[in-house]
XYZ file of N, CA, C and O in Angstrom:
212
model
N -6.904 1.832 -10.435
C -5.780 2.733 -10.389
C -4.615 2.018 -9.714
O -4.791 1.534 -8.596
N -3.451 1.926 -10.317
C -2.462 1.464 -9.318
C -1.622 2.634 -8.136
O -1.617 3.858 -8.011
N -1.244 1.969 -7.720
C -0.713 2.358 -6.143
C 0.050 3.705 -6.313
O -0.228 4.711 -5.660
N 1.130 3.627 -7.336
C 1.636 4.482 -7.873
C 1.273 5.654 -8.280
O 1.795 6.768 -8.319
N 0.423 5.264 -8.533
C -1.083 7.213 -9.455
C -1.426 7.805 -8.298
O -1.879 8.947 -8.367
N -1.289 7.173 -7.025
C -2.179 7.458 -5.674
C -1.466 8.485 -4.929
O -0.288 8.339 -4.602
N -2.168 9.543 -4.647
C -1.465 10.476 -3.711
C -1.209 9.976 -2.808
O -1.896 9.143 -2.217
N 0.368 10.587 -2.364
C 0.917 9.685 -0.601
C -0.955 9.233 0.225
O -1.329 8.076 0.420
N -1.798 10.507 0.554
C -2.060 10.150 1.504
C -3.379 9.023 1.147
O -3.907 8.321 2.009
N -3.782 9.035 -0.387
C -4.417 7.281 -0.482
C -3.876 6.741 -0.562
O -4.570 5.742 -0.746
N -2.403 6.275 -0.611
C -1.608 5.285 -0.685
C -1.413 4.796 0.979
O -1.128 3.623 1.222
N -1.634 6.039 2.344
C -1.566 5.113 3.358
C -2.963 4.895 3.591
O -3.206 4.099 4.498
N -4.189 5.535 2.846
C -5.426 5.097 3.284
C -5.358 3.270 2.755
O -5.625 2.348 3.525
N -4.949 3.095 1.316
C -5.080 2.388 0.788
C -4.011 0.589 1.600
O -4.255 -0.554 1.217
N -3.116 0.897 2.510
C -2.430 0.741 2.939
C -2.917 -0.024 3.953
O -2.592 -1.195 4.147
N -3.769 0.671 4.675
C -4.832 0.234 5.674
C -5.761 -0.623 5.367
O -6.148 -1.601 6.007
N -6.062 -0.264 4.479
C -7.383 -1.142 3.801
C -6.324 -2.502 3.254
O -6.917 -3.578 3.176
N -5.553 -2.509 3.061
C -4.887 -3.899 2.396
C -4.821 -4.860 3.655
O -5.309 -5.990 3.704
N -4.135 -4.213 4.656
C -3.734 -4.870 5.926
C -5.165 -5.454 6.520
O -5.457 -6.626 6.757
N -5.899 -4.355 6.672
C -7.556 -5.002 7.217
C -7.623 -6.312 6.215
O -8.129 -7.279 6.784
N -7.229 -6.560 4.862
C -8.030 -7.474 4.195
C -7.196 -8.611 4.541
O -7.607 -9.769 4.610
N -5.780 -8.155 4.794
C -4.716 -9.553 5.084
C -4.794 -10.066 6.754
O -4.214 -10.995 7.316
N -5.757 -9.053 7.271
C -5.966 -9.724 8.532
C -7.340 -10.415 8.468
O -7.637 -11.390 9.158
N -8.188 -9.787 7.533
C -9.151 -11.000 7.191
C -9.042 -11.869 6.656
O -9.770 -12.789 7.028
N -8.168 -12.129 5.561
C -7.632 -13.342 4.777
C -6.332 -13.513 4.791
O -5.674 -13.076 3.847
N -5.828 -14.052 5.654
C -4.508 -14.511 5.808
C -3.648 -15.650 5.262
O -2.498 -15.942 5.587
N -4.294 -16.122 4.534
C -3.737 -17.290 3.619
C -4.005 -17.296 1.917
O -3.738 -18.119 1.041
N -4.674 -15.948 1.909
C -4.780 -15.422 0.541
C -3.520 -14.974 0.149
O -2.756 -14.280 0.821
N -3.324 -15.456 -1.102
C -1.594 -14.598 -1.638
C -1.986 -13.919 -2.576
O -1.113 -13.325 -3.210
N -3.014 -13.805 -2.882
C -3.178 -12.494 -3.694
C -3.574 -11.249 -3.163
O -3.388 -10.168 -3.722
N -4.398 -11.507 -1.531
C -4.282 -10.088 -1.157
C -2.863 -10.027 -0.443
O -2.469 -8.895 -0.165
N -2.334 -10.719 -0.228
C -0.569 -10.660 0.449
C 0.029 -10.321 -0.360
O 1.156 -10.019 0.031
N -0.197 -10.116 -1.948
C 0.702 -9.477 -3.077
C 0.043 -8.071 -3.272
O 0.821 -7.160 -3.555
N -1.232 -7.786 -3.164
C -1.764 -6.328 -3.550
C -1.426 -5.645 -2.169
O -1.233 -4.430 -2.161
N -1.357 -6.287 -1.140
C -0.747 -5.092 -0.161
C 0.535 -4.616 -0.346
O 0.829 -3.422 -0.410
N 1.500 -5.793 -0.456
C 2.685 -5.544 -0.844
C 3.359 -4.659 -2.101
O 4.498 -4.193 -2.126
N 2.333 -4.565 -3.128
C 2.696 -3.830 -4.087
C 2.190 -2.115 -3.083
O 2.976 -1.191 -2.872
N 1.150 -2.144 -2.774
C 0.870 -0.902 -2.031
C 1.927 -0.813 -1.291
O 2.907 -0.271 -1.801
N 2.020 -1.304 0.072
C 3.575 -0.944 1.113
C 4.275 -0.399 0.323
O 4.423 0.823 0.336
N 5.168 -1.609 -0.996
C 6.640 -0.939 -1.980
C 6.206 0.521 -2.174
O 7.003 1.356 -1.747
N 4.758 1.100 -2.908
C 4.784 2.285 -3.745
C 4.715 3.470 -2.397
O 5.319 4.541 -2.451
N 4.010 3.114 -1.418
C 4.460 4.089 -0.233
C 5.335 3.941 -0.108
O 5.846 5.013 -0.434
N 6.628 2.839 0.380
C 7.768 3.207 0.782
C 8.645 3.854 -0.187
O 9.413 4.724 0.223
N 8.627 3.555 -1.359
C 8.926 4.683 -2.590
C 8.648 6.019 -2.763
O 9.474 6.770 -3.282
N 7.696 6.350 -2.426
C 6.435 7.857 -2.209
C 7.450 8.580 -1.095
O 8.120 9.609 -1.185
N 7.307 7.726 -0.131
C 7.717 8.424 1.518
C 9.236 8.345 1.329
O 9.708 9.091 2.187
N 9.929 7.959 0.826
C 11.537 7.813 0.658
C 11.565 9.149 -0.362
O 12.331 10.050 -0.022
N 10.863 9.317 -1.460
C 11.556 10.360 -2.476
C 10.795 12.098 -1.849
O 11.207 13.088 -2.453
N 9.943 12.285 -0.908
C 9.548 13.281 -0.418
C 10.216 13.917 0.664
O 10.663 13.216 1.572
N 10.346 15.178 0.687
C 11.666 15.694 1.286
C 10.766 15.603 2.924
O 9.576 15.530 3.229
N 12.243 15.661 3.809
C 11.548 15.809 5.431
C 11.420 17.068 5.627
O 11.766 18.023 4.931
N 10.847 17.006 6.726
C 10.722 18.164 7.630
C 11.721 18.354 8.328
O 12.290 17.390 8.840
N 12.039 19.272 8.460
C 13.665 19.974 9.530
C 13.058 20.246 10.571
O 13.664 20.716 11.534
């Protein structure tokens, strides 16, 4: 499923889980690109959802 299909709140579960893997593999650029596509589609998600007053 991409990042995008993911409800906000698997997108920050999913979010977490990227970061755990880029702190396990830190010289991998392919998990440094699948987190990053995750981060963009949350910060997209969380930018177009209205705030709280």
């Amino acid at each position: 499923m991409l990042p995008h299909e993911l409800s906000t709140e698997a997108l920050r579960q999913s979010m977490v889980e990227s970061l755990m893997r880029v702190i396990g593999l830190p010289d991998d650029e392919d998990t440094a690109r699948e987190a990053d596509d995750v981060l963009r589609a949350l910060d997209v998600r969380l930018g177009s959802e209205p705030t709280a007053a």
